[in-house]
GROMACS .gro file of C-alpha atoms in nm:
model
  371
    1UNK     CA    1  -1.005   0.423   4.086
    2UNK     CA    2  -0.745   0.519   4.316
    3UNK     CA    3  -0.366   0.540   4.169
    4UNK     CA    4  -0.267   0.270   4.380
    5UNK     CA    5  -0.483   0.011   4.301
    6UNK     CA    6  -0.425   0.073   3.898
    7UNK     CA    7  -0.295  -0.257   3.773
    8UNK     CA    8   0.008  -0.191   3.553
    9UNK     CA    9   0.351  -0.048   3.691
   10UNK     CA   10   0.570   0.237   3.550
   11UNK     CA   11   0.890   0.170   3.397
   12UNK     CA   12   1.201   0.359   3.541
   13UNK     CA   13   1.418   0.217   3.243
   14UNK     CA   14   1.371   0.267   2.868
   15UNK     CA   15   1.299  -0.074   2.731
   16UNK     CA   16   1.528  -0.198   2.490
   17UNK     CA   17   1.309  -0.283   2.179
   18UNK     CA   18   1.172   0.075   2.205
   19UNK     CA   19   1.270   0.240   1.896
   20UNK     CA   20   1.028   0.566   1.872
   21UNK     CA   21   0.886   0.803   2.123
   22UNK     CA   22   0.560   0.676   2.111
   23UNK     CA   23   0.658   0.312   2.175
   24UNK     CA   24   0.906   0.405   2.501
   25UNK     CA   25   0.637   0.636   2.640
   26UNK     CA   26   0.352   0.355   2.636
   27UNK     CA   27   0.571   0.131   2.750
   28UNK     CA   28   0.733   0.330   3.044
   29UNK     CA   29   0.380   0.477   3.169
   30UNK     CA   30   0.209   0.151   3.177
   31UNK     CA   31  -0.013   0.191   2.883
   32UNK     CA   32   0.097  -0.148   2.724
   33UNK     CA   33   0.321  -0.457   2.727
   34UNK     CA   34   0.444  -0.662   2.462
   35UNK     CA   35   0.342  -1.025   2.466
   36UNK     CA   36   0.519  -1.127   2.130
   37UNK     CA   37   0.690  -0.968   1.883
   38UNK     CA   38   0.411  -0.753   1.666
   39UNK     CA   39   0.139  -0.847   1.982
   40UNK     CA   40   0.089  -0.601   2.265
   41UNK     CA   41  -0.104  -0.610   2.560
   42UNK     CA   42  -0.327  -0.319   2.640
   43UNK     CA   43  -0.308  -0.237   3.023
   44UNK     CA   44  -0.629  -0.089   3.197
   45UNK     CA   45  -0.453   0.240   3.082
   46UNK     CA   46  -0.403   0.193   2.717
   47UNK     CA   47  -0.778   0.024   2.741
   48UNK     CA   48  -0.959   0.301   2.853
   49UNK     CA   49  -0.768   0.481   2.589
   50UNK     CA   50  -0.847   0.263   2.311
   51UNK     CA   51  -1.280   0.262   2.427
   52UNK     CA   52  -1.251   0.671   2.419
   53UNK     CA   53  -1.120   0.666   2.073
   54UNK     CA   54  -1.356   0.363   1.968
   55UNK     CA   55  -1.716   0.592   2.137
   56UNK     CA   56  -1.526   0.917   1.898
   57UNK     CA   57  -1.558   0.655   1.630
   58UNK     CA   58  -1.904   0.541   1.656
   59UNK     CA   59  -2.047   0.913   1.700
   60UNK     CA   60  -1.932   1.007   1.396
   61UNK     CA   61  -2.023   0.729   1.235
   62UNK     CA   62  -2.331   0.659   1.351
   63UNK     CA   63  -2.392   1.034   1.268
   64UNK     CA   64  -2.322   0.971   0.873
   65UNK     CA   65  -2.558   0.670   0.908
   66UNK     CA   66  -2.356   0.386   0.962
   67UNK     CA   67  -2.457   0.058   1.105
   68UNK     CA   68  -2.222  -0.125   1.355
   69UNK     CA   69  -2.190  -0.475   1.312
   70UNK     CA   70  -1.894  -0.752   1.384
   71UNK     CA   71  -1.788  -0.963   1.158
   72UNK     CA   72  -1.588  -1.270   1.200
   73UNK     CA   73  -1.214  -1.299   1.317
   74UNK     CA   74  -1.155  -1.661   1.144
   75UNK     CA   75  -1.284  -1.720   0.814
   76UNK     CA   76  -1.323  -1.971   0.612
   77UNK     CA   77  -1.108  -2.007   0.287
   78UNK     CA   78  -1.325  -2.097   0.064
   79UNK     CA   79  -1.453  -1.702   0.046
   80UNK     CA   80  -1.113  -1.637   0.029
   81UNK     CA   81  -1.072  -1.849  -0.283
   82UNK     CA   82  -1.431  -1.729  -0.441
   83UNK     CA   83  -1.266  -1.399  -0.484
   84UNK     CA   84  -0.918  -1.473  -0.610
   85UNK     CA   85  -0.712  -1.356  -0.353
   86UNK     CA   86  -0.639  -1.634  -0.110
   87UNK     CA   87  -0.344  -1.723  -0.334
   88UNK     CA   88  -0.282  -1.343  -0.429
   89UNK     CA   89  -0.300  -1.189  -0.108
   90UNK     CA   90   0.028  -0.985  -0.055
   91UNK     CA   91   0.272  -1.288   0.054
   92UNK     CA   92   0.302  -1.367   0.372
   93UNK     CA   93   0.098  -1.176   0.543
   94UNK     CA   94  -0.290  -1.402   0.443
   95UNK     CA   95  -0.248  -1.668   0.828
   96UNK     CA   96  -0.402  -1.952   0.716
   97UNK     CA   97  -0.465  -2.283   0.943
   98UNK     CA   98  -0.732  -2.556   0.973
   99UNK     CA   99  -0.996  -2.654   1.204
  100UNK     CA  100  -1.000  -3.011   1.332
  101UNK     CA  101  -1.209  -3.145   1.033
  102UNK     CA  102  -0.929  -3.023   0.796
  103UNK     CA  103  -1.142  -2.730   0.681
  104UNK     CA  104  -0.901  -2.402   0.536
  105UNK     CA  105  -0.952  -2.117   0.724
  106UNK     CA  106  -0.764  -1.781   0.772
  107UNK     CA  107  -0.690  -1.538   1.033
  108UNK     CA  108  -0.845  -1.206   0.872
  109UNK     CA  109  -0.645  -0.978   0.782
  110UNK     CA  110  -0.928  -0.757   0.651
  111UNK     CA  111  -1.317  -0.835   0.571
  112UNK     CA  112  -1.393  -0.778   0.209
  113UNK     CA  113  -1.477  -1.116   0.179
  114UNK     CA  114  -1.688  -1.173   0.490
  115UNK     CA  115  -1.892  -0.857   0.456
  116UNK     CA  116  -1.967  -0.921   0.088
  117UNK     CA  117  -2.114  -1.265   0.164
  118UNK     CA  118  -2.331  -1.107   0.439
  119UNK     CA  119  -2.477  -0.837   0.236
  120UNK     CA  120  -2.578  -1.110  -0.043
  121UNK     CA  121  -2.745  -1.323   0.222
  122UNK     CA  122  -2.936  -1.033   0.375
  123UNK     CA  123  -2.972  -0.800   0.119
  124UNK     CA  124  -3.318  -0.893  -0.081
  125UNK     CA  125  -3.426  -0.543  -0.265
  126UNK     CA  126  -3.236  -0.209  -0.373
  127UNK     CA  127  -3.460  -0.035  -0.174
  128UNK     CA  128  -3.255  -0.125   0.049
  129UNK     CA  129  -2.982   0.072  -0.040
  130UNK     CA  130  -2.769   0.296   0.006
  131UNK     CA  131  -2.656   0.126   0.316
  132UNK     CA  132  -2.319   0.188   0.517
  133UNK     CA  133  -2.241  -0.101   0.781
  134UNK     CA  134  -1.910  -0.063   0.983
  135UNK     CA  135  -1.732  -0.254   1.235
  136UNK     CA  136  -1.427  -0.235   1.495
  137UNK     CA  137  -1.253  -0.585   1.501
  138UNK     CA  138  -0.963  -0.744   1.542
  139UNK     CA  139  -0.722  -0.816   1.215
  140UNK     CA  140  -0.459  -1.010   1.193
  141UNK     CA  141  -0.128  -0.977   0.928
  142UNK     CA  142   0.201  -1.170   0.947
  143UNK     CA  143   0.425  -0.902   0.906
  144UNK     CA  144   0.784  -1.006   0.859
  145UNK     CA  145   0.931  -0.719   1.022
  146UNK     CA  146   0.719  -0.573   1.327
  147UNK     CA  147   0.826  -0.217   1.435
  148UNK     CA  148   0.710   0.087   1.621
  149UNK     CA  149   0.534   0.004   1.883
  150UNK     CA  150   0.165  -0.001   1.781
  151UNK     CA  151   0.247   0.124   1.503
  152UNK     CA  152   0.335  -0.169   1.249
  153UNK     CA  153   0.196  -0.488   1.443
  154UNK     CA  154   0.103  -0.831   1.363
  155UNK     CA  155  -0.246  -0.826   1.585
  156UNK     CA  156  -0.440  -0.460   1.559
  157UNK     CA  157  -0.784  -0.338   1.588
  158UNK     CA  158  -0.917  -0.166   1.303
  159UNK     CA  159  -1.291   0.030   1.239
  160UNK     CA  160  -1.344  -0.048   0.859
  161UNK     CA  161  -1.636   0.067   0.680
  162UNK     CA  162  -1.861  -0.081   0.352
  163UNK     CA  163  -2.095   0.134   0.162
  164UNK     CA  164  -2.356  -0.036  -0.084
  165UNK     CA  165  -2.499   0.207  -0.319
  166UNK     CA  166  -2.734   0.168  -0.604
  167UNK     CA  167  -2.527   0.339  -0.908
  168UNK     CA  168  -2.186   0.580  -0.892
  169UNK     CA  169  -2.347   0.914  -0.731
  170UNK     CA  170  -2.465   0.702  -0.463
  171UNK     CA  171  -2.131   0.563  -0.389
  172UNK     CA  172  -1.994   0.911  -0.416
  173UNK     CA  173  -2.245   1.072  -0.162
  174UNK     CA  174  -2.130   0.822   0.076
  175UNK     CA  175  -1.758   0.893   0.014
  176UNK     CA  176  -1.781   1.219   0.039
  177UNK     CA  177  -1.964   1.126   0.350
  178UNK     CA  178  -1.702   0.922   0.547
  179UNK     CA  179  -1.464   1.149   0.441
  180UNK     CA  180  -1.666   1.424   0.645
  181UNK     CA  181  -1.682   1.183   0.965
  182UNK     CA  182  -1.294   1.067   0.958
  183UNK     CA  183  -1.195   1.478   0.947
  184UNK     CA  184  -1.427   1.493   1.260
  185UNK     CA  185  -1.278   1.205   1.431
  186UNK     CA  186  -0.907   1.313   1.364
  187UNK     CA  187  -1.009   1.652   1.478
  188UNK     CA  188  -1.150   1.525   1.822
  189UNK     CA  189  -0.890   1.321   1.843
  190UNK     CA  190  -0.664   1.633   1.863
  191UNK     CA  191  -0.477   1.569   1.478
  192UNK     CA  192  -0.453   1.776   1.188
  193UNK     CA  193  -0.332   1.492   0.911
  194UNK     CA  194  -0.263   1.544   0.555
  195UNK     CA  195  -0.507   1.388   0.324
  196UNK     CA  196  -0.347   1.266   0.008
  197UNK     CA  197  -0.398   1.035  -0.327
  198UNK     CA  198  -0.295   0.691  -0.221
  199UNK     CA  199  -0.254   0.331  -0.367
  200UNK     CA  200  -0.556   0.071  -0.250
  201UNK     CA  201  -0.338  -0.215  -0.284
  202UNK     CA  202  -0.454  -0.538  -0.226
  203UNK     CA  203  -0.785  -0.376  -0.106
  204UNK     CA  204  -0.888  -0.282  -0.501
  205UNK     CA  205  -1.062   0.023  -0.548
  206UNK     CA  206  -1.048   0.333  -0.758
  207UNK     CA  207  -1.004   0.656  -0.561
  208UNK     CA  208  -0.877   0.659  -0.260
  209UNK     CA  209  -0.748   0.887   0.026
  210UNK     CA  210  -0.569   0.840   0.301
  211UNK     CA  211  -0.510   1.065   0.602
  212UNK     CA  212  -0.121   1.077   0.703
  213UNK     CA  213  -0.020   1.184   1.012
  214UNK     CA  214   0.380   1.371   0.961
  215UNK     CA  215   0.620   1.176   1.203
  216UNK     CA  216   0.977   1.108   1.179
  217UNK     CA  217   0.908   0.729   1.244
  218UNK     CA  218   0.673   0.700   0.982
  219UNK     CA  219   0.699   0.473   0.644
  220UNK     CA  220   0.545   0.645   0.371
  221UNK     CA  221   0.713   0.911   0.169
  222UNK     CA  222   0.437   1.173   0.034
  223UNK     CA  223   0.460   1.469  -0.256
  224UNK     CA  224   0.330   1.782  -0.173
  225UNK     CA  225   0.316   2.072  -0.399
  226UNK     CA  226   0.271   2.406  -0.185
  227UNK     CA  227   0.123   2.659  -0.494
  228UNK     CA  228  -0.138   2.395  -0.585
  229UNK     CA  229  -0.175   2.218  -0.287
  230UNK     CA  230  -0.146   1.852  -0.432
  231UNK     CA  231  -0.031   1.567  -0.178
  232UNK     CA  232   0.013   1.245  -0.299
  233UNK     CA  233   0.167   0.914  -0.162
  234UNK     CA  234   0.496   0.856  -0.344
  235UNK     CA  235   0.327   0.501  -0.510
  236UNK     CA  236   0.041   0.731  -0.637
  237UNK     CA  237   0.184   1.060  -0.719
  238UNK     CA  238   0.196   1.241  -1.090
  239UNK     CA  239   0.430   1.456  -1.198
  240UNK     CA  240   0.405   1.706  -1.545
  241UNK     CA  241   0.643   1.493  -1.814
  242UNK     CA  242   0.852   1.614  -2.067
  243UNK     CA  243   0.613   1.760  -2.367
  244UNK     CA  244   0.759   1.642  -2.708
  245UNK     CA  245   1.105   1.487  -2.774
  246UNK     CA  246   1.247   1.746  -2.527
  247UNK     CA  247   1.463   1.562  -2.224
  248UNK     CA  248   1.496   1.665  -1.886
  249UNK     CA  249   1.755   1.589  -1.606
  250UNK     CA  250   1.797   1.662  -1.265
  251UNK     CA  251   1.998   1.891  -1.141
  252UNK     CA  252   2.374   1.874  -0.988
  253UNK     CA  253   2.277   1.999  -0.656
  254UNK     CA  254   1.966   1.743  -0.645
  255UNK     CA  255   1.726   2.053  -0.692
  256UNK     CA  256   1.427   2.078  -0.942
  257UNK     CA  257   1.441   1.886  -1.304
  258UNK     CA  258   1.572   2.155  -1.585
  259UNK     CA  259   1.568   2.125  -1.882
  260UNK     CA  260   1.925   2.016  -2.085
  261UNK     CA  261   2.018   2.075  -2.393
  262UNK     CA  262   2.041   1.722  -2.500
  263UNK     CA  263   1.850   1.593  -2.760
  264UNK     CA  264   1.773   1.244  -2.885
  265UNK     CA  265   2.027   1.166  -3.206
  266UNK     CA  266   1.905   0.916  -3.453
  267UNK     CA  267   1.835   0.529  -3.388
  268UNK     CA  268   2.143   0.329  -3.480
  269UNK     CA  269   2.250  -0.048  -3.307
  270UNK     CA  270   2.560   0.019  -3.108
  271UNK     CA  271   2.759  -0.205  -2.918
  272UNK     CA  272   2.786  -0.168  -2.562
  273UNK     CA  273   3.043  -0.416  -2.406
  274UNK     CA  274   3.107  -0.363  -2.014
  275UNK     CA  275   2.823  -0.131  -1.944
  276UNK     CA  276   2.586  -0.313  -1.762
  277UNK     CA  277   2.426   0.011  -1.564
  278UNK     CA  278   2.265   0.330  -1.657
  279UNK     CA  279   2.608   0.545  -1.517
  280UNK     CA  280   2.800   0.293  -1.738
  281UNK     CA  281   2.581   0.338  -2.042
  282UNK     CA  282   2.601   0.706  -2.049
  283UNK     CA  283   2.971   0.770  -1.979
  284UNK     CA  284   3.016   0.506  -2.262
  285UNK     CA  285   2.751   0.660  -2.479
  286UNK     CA  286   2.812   1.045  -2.395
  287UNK     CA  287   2.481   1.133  -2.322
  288UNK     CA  288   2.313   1.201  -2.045
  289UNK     CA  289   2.129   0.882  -1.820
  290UNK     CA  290   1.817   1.101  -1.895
  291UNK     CA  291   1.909   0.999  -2.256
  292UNK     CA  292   1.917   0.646  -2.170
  293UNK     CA  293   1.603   0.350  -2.133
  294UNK     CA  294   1.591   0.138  -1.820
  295UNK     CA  295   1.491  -0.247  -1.844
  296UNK     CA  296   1.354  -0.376  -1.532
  297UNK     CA  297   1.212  -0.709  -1.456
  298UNK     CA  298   0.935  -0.818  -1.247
  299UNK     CA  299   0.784  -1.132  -1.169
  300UNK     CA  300   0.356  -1.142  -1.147
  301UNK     CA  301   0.159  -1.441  -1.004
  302UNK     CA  302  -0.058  -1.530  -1.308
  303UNK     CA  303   0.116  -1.257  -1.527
  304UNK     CA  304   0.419  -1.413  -1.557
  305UNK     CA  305   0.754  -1.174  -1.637
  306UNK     CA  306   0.700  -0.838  -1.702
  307UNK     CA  307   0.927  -0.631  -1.843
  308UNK     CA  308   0.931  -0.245  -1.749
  309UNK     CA  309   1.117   0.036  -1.945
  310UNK     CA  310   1.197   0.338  -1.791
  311UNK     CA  311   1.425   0.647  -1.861
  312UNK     CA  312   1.786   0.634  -1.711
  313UNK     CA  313   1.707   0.870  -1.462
  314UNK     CA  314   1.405   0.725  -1.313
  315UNK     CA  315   1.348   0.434  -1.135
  316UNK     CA  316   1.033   0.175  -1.164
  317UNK     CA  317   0.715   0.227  -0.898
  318UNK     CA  318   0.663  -0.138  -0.819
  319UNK     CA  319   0.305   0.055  -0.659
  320UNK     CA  320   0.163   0.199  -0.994
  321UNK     CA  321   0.316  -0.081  -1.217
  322UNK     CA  322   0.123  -0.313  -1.035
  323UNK     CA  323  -0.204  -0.092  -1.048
  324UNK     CA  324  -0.169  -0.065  -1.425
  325UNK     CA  325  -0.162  -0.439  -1.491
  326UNK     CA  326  -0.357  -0.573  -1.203
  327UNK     CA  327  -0.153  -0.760  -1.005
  328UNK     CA  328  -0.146  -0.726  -0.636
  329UNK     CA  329   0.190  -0.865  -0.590
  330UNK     CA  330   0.505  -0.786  -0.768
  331UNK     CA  331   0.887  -0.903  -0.691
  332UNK     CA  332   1.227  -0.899  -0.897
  333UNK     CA  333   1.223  -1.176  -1.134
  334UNK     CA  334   1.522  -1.432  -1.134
  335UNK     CA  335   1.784  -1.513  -1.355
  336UNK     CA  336   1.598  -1.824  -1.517
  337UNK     CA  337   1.303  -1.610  -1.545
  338UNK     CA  338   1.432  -1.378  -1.749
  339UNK     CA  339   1.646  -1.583  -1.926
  340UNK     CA  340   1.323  -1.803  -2.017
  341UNK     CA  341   1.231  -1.524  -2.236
  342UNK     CA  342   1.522  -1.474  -2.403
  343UNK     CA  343   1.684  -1.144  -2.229
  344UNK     CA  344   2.022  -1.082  -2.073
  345UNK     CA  345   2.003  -0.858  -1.735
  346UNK     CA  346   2.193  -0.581  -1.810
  347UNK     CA  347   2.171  -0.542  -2.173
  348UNK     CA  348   1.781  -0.688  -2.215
  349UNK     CA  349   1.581  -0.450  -2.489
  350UNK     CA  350   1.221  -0.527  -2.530
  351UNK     CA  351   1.294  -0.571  -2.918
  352UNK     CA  352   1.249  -0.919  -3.029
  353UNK     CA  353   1.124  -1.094  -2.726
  354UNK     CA  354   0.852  -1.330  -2.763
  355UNK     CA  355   0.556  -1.428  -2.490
  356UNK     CA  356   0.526  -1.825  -2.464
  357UNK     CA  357   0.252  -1.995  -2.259
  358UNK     CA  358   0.564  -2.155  -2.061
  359UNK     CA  359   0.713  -1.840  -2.016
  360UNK     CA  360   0.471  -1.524  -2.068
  361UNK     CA  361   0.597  -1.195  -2.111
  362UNK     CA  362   0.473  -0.850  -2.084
  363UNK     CA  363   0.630  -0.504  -2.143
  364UNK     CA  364   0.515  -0.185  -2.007
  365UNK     CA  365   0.706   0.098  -2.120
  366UNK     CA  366   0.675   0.463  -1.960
  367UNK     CA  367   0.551   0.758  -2.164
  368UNK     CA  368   0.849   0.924  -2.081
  369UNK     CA  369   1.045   0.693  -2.290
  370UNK     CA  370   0.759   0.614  -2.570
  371UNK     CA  371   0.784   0.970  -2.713
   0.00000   0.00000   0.00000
């Protein structure tokens, strides 16, 4: 097709709600055009883009063995409800609506659900397995705070894949197997990303990877050790603690933990009027906020209040906490809430607080602060 005759027109101007490089270029060469905020248009440009990287997708794919199917946009609740998370979905971001019969329904926002239910329909014998079936579909998340072009949106198309396997090693083969396929795809594709440990969130799960792509406009903060080559999203990553009763702290200039020559004196009550924050605490104390324990409180749909303890110095991964007790949604608690069990914000200990069925409590402490 001639130039001319190429729907979509050029920008001379930098749109406004462009915030990143990506997004401005798109926009200005005619590759897309926002309809809504977090729902973008894809010109004949940004089209033929999008089918080159989708035929990359299903070579590879179909090279590992995968089966293309297409599952679904709208669902219906009730599988939503069958597996627990259509009131624990992260909030907000589960659309849900009704048909004209007054049926629940959502607007997926990923297919768990939906391919589960067709594997058990179809699925008759385990000599039927392993079996990888993969799709590229539309998904749909309310996201409170769209940004970055196409690159946190409320409408997207993803490729998602779902592996049945007869026992562990089958499961693993397969792993192993897409991991092989996305490294091809990113590599035709022209990018070299960083595969790292990662949280699965709401998705559930037990290993997982994810390939990051190193951009100043991205979201995620990752750990990477350059002698051993670990990489790990921040909500994932481990660190070597403390061995014994020795304490660490950080360094003045904000360079690697060292460690001090404080040492934990003997347990004694003291009183502790006015110091309602770690800096407080130690300045009133004369130790060290290394030296110190951190209460913070969380809230947990179906866990009620939990309490976390962490040393001074460190600060509470809502990510891994919520891994631990298997929640897929954590936010502060309130005031009442934390009251309800009997603590004070700012001077709560763990010591003596009871778990009611009106108001349940639980408390996670770190090792770092267990001994």
């Amino acid at each position: 097709m001639r130039q001319s005759l190429l729907f979509g027109r050029t920008l001379r101007d930098t749109p406004s709600e462009a915030e990143i490089a990506s997004h401005r270029l798109l926009l200005r060469a005619g590759y897309i055009r926002q309809l809504m905020g977090g729902s973008y248009t894809l010109l004949p440009l940004g089209k033929r883009v999008a089918a080159r990287i989708e035929s990359i997708i299903r070579a590879e794919m179909d090279a590992v063995g995968g089966q293309e199917l297409l599952l679904p946009f709208v669902q219906p609740a009730d599988l939503w409800r069958e597996s627990g998370r259509y009131d624990s979905y992260d909030a907000g971001l589960l659309a849900r609506l009704a048909d004209r019969n007054g049926r629940d329904m959502v607007l997926a926002p990923t297919h768990e659900e939906a391919i589960s239910d067709t594997a058990r329909r179809e699925l008759r014998s385990y000599r039927q397995l392993p079996l990888l079936l993969y799709q590229i579909q539309v998904k749909f998340r309310d996201e409170a705070r769209p940004r970055g072009g196409l690159l946190r949106v409320r409408e997207f198309t993803m490729k998602d894949a779902y592996s049945f396997d007869a026992d562990a090693d089958g499961l693993d083969r397969v792993f192993q197997a897409v991991r092989g396929a996305y490294e091809h795809i990113f590599r035709r594709c022209g990018l070299d990303p960083l595969m790292v440990e990662a949280s699965a969130g709401a998705m559930g799960g037990t290993d997982t990877l994810e390939f990051q792509a190193l951009a100043d406009a991205g979201e995620d903060t990752l750990l990477v050790c350059p002698s051993c080559g670990y990489a790990a999203n921040v909500e994932v990553a481990a660190f070597q603690k403390d061995a014994g009763s020795s304490v660490k702290a950080e360094s003045d200039t904000g360079g690697a933990l060292q460690p001090s020559a404080f040492s934990l004196p003997p347990l004694e009550e003291v009183a502790t009027p006015n110091a309602t924050t770690i800096t407080q605490l130690a300045a009133f104390l004369g130790v060290p906020a290394s030296g110190t324990a951190k209460a913070v409180f969380f809230h947990a749909p179906a866990r009620g209040l939990i309490f976390a303890v962490v040393r001074g110095d460190h600060e509470v991964n809502a990510a891994k906490l919520a891994a631990l007790i298997g929640a897929d949604e954590l936010r502060p608690a309130t005031a009442d809430e934390i009251a309800a069990v009997g603590a004070v914000a700012g001077y709560a200990s763990p010591v003596g607080l009871l778990s009611r069925p009106e108001a349940p409590l639980l408390v996670v402490a770190d090792d770092a602060v267990t001994g």
